[in-house]
Tab-separated table of C-alpha atoms in Angstrom:
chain	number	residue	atom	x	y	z
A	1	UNK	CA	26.738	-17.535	-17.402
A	2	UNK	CA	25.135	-19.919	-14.913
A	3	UNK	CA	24.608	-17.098	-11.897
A	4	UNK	CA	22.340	-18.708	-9.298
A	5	UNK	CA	22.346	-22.571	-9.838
A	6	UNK	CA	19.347	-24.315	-7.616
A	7	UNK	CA	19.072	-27.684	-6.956
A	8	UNK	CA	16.214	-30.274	-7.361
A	9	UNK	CA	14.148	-28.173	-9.758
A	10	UNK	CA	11.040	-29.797	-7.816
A	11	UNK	CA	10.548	-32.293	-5.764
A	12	UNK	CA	7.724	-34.532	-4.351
A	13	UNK	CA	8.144	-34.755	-0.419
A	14	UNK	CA	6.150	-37.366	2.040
A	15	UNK	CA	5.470	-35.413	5.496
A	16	UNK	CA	7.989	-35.939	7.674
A	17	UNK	CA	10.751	-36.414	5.109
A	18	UNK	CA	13.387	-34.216	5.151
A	19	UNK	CA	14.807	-32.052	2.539
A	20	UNK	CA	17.969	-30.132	1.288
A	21	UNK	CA	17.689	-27.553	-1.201
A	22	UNK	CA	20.385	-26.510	-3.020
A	23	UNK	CA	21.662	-23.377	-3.624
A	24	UNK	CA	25.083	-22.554	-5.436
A	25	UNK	CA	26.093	-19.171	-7.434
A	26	UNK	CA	29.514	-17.965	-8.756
A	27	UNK	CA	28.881	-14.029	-8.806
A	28	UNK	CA	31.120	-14.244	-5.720
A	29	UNK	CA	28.008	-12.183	-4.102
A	30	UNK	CA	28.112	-11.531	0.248
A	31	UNK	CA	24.531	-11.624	0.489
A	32	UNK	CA	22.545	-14.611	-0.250
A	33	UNK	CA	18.828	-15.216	0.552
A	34	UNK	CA	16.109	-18.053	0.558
A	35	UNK	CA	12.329	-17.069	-0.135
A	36	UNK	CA	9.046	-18.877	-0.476
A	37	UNK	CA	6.269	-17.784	-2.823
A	38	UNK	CA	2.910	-18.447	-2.624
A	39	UNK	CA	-0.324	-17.803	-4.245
A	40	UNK	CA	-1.599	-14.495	-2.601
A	41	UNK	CA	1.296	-13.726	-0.357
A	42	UNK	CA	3.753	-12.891	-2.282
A	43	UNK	CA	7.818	-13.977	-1.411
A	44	UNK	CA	8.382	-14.492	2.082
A	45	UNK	CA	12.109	-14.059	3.449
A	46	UNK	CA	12.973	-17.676	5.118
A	47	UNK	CA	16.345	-16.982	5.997
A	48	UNK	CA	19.258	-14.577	5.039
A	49	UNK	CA	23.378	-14.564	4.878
A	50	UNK	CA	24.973	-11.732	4.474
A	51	UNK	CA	28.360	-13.190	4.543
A	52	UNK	CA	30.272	-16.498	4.684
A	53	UNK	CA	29.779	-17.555	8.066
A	54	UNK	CA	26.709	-16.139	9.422
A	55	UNK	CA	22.723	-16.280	8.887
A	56	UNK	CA	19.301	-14.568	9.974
A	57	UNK	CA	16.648	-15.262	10.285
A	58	UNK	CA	13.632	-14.166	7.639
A	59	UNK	CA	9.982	-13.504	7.914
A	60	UNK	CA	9.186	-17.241	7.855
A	61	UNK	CA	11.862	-19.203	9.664
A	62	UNK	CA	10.053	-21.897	11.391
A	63	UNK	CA	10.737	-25.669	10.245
A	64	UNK	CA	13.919	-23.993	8.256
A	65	UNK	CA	17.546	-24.232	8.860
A	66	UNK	CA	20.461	-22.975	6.555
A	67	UNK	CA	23.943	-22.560	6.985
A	68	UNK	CA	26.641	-20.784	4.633
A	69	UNK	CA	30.164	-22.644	4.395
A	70	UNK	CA	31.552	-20.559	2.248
A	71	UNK	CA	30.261	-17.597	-0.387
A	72	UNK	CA	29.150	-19.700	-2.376
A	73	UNK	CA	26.438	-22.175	-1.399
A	74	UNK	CA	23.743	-21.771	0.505
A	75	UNK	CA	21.731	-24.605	1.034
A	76	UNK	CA	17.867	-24.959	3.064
A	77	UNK	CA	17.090	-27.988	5.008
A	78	UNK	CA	13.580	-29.028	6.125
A	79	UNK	CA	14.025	-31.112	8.724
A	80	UNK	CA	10.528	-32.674	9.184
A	81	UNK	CA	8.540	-31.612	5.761
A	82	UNK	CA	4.957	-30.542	6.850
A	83	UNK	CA	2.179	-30.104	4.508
A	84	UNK	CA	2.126	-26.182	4.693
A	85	UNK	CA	5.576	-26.222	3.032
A	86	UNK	CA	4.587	-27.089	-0.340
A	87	UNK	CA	5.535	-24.157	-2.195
A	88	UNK	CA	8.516	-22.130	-4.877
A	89	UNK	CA	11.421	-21.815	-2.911
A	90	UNK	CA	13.404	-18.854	-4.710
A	91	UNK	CA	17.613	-18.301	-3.614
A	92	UNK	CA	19.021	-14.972	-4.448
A	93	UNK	CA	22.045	-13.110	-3.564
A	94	UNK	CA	23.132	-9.765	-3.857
A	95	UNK	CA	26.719	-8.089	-3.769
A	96	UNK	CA	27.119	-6.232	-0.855
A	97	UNK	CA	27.152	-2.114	-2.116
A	98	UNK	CA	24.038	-3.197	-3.650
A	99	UNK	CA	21.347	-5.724	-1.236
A	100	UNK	CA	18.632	-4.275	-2.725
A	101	UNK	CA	19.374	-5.496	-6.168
A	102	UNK	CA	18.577	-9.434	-5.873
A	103	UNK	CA	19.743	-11.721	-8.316
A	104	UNK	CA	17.608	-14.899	-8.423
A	105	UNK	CA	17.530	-18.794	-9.355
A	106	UNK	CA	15.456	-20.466	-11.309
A	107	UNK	CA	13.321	-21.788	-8.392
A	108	UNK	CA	12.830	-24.896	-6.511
A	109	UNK	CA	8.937	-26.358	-6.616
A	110	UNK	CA	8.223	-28.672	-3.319
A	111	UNK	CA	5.574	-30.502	-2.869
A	112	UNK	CA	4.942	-32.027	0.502
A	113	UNK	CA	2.322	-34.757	0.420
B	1	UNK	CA	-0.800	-5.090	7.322
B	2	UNK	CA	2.156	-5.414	4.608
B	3	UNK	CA	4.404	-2.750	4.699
B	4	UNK	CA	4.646	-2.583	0.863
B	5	UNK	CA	1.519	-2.822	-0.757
B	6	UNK	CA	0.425	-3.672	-4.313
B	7	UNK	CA	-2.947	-3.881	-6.136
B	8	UNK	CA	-2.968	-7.498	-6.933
B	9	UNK	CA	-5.057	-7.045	-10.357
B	10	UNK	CA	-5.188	-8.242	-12.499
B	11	UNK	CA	-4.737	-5.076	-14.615
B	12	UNK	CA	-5.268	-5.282	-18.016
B	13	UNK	CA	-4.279	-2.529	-21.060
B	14	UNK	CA	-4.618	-3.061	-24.503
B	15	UNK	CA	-1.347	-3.657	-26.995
B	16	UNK	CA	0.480	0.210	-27.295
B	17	UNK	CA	-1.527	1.975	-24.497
B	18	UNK	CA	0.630	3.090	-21.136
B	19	UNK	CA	0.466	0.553	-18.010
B	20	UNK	CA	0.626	2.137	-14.857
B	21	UNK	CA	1.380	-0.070	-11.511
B	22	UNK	CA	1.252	1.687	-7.957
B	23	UNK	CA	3.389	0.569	-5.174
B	24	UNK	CA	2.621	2.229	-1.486
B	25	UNK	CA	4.601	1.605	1.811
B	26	UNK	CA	4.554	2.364	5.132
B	27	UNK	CA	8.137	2.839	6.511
B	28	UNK	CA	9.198	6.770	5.979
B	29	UNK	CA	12.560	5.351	6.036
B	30	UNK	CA	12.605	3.259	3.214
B	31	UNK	CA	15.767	4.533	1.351
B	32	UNK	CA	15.672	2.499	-2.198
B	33	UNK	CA	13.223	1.175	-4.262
B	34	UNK	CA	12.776	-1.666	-6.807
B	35	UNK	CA	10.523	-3.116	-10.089
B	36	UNK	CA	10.984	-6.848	-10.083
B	37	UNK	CA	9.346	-8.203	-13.368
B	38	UNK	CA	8.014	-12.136	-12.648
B	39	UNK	CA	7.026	-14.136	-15.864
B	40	UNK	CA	4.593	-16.797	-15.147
B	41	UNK	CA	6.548	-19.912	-13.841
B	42	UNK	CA	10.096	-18.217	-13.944
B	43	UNK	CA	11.407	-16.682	-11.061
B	44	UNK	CA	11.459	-12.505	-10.609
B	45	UNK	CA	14.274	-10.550	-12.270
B	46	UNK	CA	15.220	-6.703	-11.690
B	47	UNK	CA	14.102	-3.682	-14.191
B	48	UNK	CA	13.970	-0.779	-12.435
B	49	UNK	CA	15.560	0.727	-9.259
B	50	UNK	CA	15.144	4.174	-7.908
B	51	UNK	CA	16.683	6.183	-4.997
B	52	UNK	CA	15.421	9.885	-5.455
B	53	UNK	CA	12.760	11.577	-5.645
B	54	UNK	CA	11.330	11.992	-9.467
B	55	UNK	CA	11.170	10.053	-12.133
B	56	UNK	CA	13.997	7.502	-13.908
B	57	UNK	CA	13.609	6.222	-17.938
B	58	UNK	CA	15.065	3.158	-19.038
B	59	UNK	CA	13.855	2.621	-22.399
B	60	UNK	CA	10.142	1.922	-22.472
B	61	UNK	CA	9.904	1.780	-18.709
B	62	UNK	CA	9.656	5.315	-16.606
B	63	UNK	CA	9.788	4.596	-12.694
B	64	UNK	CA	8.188	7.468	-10.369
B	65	UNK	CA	9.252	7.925	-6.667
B	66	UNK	CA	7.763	10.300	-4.580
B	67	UNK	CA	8.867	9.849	-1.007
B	68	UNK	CA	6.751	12.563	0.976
B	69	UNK	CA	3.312	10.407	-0.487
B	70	UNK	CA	4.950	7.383	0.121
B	71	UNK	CA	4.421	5.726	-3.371
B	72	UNK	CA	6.680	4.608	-5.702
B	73	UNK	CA	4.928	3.419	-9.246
B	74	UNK	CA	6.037	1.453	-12.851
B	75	UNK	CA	4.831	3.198	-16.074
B	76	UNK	CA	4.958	0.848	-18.994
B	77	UNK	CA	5.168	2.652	-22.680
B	78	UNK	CA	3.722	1.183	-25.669
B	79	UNK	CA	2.860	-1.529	-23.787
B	80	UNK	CA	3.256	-4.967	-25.983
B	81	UNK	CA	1.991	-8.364	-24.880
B	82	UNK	CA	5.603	-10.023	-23.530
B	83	UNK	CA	4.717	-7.349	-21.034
B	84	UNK	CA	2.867	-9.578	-19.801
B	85	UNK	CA	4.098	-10.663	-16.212
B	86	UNK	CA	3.844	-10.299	-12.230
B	87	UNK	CA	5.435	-7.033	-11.214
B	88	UNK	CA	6.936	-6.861	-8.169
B	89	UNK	CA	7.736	-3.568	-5.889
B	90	UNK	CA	10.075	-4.116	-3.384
B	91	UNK	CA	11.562	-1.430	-0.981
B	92	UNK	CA	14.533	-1.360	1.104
B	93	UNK	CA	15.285	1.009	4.317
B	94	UNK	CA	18.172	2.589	6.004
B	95	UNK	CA	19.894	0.418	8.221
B	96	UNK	CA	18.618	-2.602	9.856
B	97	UNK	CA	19.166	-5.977	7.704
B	98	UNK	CA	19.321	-4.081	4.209
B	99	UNK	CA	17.056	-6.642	2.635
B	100	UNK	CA	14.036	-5.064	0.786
B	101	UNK	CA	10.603	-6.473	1.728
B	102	UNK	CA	8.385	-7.240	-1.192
B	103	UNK	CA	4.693	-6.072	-2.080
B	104	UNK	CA	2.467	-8.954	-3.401
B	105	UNK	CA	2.979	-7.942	-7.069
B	106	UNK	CA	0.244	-6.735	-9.777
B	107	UNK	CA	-0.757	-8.777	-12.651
B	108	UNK	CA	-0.327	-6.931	-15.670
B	109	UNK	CA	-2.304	-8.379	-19.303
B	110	UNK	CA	-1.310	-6.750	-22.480
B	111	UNK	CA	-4.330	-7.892	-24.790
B	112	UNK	CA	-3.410	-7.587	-28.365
């Protein structure tokens, strides 16, 4: 079962580049989710969707943009890649009855040079 | 201040002995609580959740809630090295955007 499919598995960025990860999962989950980790802090919500159609913003937003087409892809772009976003990008989702119970992907490693 | 706070560790229990990570938070409204388990490199997957007060067993892991201290903890039975792994509380309140906020996880080393 492929669940949470993300897209490059990492990625080596110049500054000022900009970037599209990819997010795609067949759970047919509402809720879908984009986080950052980082050494010492932990996952950091970027941005959220809790259904086709609309998006929130997360803990981190800043230099972030995501949309959500349909249920099932929901992709991050960086418009203008800055140093201070090298780090694990994470997508999850969630069903609905259940938002507390993330299911993640494998994890996207940026590096922005 | 994080709302959800974890000891970072690392914390480290020999093979067989009882692990015990401590979660704390701040908001008395938090409704549902999770255990993510985070391998080194892989991304965090779900082992525990709890909504009541008490404590809930699932095989070698026993999850304690107790909402009027405001700490939720992970015990860890017969602890064995693949135990080894980032463990991540997360907690989840009553209304707002329903998506749980994460501590900063505690290493956990099971030395053989």
């Amino acid at each position: 079962t492929a669940g949470i499919t993300q897209a490059p598995t990492s990625q080596i960025l110049a500054a000022g580049r900009s970037m599209t990860l990819r997010c795609t999962q067949d759970m047919r989950h509402n809720a879908m989710y984009w986080y950052r980790q980082d050494l010492g802090l932990g996952l950091r919500l970027i941005h959220y969707s809790n259904t086709a159609g609309t998006t929130g913003k997360g803990e981190v937003p800043d230099g972030y943009s995501v949309s959500r087409a349909n249920t099932d892809d929901f992709p991050l772009t960086l418009a203008s890649a800055v140093p201070s976003q090298t780090s694990v990008y994470f997508c999850a989702s969630s069903d609905r009855r259940n938002t507390g119970e993330l299911f993640f992907g494998e994890g996207s490693r940026l590096t922005v040079l | 201040q994080k709302e959800v706070e974890q000891n970072s560790g690392p914390l480290s229990v020999p093979e067989g002995a009882i692990a015990s990570l401590n979660c704390t938070y701040s908001d008395r409204g938090s409704q549902s609580f999770f255990w993510y388990r985070q391998y080194s490199g892989k991304s965090p997957e779900l082992i525990m959740s709890i909504y009541s007060n008490g404590d809930k067993e699932d095989g070698r892991f026993t999850a304690q809630l107790n909402k009027a201290s405001q700490y939720v903890s992970l015990l860890i039975r017969d602890s064995q090295p693949s135990d080894s792994a980032t463990y991540l509380c997360a907690v989840k309140v009553l209304g707002g955007s329903y998506i749980p906020t994460f501590g900063r996880g505690t290493s956990l080393i099971v030395h053989p």
